[in-house]
PDB file of C-alpha atoms and ligand atoms in Angstrom:
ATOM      1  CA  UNK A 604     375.734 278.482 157.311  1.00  0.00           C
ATOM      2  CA  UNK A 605     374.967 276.173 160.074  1.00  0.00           C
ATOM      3  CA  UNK A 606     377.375 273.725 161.230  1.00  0.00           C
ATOM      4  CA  UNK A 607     377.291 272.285 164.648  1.00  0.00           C
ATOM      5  CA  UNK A 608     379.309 269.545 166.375  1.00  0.00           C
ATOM      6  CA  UNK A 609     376.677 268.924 169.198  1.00  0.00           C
ATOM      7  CA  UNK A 610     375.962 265.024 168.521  1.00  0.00           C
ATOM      8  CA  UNK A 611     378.139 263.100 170.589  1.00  0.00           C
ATOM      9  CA  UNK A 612     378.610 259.321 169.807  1.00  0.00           C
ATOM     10  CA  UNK A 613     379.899 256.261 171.898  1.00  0.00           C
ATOM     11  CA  UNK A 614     382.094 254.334 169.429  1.00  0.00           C
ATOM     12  CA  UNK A 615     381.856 250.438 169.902  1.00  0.00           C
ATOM     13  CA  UNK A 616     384.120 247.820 168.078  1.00  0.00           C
ATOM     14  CA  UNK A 617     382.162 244.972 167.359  1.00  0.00           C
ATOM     15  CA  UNK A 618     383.993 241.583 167.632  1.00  0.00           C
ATOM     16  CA  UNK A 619     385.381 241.487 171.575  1.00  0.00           C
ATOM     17  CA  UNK A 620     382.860 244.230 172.418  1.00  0.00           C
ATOM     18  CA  UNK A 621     379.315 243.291 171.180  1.00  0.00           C
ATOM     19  CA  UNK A 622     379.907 239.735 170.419  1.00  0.00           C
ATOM     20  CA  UNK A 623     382.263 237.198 171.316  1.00  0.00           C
ATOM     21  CA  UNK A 624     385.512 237.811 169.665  1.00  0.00           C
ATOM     22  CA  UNK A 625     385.548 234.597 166.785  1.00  0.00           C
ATOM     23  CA  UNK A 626     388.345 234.363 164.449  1.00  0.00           C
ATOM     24  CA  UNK A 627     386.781 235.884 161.231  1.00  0.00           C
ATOM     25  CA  UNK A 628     383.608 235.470 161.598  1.00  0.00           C
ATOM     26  CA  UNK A 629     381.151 235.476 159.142  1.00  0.00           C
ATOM     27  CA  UNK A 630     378.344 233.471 159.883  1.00  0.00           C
ATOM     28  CA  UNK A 631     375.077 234.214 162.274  1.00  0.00           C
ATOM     29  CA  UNK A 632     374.982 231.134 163.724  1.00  0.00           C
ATOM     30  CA  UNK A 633     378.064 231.759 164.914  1.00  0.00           C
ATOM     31  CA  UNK A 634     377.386 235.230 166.410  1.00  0.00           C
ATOM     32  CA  UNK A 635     376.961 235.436 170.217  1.00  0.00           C
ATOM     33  CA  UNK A 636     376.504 238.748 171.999  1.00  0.00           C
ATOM     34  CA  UNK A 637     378.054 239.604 174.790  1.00  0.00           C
ATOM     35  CA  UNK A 638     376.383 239.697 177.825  1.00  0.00           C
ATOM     36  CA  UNK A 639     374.731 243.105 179.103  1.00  0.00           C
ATOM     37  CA  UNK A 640     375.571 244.652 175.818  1.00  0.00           C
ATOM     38  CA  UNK A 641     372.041 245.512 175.192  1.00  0.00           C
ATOM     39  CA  UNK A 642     371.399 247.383 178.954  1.00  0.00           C
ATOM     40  CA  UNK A 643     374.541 249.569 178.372  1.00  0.00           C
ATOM     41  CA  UNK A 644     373.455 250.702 174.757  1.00  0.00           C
ATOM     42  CA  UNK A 645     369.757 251.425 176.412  1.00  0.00           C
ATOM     43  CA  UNK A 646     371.954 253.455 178.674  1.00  0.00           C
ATOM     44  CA  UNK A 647     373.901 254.991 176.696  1.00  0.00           C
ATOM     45  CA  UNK A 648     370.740 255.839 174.196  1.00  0.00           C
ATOM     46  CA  UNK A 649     369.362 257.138 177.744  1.00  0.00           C
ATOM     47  CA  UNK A 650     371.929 259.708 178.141  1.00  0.00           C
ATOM     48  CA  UNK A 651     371.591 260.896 174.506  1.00  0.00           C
ATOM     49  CA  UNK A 652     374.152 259.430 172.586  1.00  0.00           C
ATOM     50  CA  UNK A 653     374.334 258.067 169.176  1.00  0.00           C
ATOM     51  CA  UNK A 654     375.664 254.323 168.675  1.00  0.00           C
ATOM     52  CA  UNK A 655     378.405 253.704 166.201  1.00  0.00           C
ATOM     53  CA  UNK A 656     379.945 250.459 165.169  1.00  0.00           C
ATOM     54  CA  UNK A 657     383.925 250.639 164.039  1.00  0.00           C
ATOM     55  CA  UNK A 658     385.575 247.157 162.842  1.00  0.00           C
ATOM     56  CA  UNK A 659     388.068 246.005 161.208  1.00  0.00           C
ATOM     57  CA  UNK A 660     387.393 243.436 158.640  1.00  0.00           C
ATOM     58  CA  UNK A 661     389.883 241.692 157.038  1.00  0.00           C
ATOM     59  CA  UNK A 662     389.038 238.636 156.627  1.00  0.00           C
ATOM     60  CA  UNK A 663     387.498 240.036 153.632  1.00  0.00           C
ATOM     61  CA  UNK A 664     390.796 241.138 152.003  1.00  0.00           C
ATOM     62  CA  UNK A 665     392.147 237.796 153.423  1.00  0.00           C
ATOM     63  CA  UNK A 666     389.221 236.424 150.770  1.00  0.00           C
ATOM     64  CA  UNK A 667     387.646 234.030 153.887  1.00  0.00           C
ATOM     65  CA  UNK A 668     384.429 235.689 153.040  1.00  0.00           C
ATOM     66  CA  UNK A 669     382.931 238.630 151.179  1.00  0.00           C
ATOM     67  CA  UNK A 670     381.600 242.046 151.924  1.00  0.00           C
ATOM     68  CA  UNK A 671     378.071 240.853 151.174  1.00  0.00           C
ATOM     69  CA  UNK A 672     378.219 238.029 154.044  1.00  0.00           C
ATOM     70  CA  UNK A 673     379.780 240.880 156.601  1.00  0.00           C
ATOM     71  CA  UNK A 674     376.444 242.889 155.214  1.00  0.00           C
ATOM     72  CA  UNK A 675     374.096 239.835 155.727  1.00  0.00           C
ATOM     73  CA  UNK A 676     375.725 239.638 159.129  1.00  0.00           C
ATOM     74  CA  UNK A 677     375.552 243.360 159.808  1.00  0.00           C
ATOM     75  CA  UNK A 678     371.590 243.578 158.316  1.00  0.00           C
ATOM     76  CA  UNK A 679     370.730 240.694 160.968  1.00  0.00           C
ATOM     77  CA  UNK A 680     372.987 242.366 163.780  1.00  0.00           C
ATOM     78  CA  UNK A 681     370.980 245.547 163.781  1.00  0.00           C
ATOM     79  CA  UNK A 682     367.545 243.868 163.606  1.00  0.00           C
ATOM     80  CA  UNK A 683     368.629 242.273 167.279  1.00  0.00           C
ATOM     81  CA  UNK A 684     369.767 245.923 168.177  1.00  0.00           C
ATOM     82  CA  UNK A 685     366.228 247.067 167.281  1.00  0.00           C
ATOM     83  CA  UNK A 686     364.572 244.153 168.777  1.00  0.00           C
ATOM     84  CA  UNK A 687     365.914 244.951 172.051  1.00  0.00           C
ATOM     85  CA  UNK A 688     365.064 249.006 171.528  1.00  0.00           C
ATOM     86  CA  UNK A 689     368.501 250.424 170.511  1.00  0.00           C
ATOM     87  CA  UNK A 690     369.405 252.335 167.272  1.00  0.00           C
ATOM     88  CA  UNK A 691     372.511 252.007 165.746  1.00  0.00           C
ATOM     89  CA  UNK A 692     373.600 255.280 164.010  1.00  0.00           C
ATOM     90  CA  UNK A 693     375.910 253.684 161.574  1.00  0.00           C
ATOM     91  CA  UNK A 694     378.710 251.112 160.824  1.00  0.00           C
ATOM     92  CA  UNK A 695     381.972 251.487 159.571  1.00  0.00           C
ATOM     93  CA  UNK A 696     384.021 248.157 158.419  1.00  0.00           C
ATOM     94  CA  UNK A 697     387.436 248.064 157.411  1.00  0.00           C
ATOM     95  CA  UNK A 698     388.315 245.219 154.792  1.00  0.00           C
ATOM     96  CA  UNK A 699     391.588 246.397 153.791  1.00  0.00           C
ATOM     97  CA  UNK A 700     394.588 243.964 154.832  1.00  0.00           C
ATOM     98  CA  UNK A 701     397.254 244.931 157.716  1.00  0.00           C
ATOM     99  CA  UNK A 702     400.088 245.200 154.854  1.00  0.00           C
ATOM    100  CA  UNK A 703     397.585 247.686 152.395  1.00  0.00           C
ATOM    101  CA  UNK A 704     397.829 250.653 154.101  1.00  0.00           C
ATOM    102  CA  UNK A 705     394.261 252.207 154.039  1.00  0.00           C
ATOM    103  CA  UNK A 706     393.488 254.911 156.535  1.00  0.00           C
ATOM    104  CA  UNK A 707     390.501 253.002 158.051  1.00  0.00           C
ATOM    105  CA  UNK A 708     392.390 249.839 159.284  1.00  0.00           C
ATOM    106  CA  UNK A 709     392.697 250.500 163.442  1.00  0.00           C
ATOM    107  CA  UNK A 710     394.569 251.757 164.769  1.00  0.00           C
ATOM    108  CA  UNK A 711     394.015 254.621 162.043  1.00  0.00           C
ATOM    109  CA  UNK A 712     391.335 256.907 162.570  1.00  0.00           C
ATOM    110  CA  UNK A 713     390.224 256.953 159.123  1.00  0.00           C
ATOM    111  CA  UNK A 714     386.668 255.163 160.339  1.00  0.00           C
ATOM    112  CA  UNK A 715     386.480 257.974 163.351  1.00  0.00           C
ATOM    113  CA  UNK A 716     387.132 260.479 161.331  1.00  0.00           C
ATOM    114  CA  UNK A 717     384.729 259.737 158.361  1.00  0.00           C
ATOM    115  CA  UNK A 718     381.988 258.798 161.277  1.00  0.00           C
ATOM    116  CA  UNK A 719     382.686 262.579 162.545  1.00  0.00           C
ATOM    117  CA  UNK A 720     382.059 263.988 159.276  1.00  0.00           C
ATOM    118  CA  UNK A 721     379.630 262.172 157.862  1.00  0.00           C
ATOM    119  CA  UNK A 722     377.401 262.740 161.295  1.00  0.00           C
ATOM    120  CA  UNK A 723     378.961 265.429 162.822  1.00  0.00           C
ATOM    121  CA  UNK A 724     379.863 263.952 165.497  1.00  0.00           C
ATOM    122  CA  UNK A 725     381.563 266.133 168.760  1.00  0.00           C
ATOM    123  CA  UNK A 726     384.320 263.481 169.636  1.00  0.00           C
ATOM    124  CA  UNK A 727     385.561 265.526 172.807  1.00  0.00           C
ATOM    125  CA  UNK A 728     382.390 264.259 174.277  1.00  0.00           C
ATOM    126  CA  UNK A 729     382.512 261.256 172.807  1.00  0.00           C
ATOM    127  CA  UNK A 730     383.876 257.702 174.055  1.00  0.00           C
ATOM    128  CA  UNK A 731     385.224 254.895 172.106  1.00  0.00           C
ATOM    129  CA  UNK A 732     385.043 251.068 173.868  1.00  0.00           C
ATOM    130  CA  UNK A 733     387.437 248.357 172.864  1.00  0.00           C
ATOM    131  CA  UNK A 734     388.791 244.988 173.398  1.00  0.00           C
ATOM    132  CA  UNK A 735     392.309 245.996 172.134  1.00  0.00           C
ATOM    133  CA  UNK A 736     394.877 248.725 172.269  1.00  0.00           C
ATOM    134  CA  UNK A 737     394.510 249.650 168.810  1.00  0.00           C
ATOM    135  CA  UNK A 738     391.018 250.700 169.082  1.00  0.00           C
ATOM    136  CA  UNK A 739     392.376 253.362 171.680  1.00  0.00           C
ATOM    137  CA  UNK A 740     394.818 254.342 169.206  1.00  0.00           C
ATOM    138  CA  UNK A 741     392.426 255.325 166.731  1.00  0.00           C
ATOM    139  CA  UNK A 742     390.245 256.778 168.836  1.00  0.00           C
ATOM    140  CA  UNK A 743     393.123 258.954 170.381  1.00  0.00           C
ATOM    141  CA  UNK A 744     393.954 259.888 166.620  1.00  0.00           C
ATOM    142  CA  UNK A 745     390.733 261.385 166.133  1.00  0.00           C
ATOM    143  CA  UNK A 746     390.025 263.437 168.669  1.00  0.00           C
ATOM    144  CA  UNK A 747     388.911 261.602 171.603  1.00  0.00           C
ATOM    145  CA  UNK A 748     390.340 261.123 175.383  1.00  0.00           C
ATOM    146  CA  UNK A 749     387.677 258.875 176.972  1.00  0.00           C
ATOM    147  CA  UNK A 750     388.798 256.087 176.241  1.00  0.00           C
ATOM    148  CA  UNK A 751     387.761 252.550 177.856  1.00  0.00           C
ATOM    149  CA  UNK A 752     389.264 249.257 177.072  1.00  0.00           C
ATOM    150  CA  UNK A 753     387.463 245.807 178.007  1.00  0.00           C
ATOM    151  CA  UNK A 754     389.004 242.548 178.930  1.00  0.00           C
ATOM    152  CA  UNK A 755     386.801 240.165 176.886  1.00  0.00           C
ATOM    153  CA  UNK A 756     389.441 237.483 176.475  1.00  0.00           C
ATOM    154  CA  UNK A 757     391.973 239.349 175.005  1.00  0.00           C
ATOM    155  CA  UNK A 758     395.529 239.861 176.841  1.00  0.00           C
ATOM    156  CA  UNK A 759     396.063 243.223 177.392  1.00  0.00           C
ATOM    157  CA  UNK A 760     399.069 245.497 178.585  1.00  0.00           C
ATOM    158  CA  UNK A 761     397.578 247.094 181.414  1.00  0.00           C
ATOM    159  CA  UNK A 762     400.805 249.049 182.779  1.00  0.00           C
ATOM    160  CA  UNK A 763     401.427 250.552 179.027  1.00  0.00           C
ATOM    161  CA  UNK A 764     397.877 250.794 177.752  1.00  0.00           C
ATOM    162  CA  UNK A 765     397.220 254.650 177.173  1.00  0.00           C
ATOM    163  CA  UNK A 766     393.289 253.781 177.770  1.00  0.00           C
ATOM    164  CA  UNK A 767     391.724 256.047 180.121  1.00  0.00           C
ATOM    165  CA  UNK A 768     389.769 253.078 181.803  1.00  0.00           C
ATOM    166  CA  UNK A 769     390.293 249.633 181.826  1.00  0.00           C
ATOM    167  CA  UNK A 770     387.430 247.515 182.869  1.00  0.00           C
ATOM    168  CA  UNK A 771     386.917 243.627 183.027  1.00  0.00           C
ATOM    169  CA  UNK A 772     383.011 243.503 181.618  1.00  0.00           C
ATOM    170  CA  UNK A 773     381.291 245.751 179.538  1.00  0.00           C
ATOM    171  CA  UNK A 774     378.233 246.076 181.980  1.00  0.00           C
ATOM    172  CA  UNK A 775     380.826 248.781 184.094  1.00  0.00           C
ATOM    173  CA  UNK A 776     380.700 251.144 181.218  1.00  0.00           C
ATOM    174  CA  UNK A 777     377.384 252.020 183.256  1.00  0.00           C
ATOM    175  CA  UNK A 778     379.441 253.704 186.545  1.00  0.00           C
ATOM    176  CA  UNK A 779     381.788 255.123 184.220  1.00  0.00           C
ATOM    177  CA  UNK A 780     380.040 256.474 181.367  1.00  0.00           C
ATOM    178  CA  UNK A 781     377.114 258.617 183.574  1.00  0.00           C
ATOM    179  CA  UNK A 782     376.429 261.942 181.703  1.00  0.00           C
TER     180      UNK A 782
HETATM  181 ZN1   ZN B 360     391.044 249.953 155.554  1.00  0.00          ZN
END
């Protein structure tokens, strides 16, 4: 039996991250990426890691739009990853509600976890990038220390974040994230 846990992933949230953080959103037109995004993922693709997408979703549970429009959204969102040369490994979306108590819902690791398995993914060299402190929760849960979280808007609790690196843009993953 061969089982290996050589493929080491960088773990992206989307809204905050890859696109300006919208309330719910839904819509293409409405989707703007954030600036550099596409340079660091080259880089990152550069230094052999896999891209994976973790978000929470609950607008759908919240009924403002279905799981088909986040899938029309997601379908077009890759086709600008591949326009601009990066491969995204896979996508995990939460659509569960804050009060349903799912696993996947950050800051649970149930998204991490299932991206682990399903790819078999080494998440000690592995890094997980976020706009908020739950997405360094979850990706403390499963398994991984490096740990970056982004100012993109959001206020953030810099003295009692347990992120490993706090950065203001995403284009400084670059210094940090080198090997
Ligand atoms: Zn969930």
């Amino acid at each position: 039996m061969e089982y290996q846990l050589n493929k080491k992933a960088i773990f992206l949230d989307r809204d905050g991250v890859i696109n300006i953080d919208v309330n719910y959103l839904y819509r293409i037109n409405d989707f703007e990426f954030i600036e550099g995004i596409f340079e660091v993922c080259r880089h990152f693709q550069n230094l052999g890691y896999s891209i994976i997408i973790v978000t929470n979703q609950s607008g759908i549970a919240r009924d403002l739009y279905k799981d088909e429009d986040f899938q029309v959204l997601t379908n077009w969102m890759i086709k600008e990853f591949k326009k601009n040369h990066i491969n995204i490994l896979d996508i995990f979306h939460c659509p569960h509600s804050p009060d349903s108590h799912c696993n996947c819902r950050k800051p649970k690791p149930g998204m991490l976890l299932n991206a682990k398995h399903k790819h078999n993914i080494n998440m000690q060299n592995s890094w997980i990038i976020g706009d908020k402190e739950t997405d360094i929760i979850a990706g403390i849960s499963s398994g991984i220390t490096n740990t970056i979280l982004v100012k993109s808007g959001h206020k953030i609790d810099e003295l009692n974040s347990k992120a490993k690196f706090i950065i203001d843009s995403i284009q400084q993953t670059n210094k940090i994230i080198t090997s």
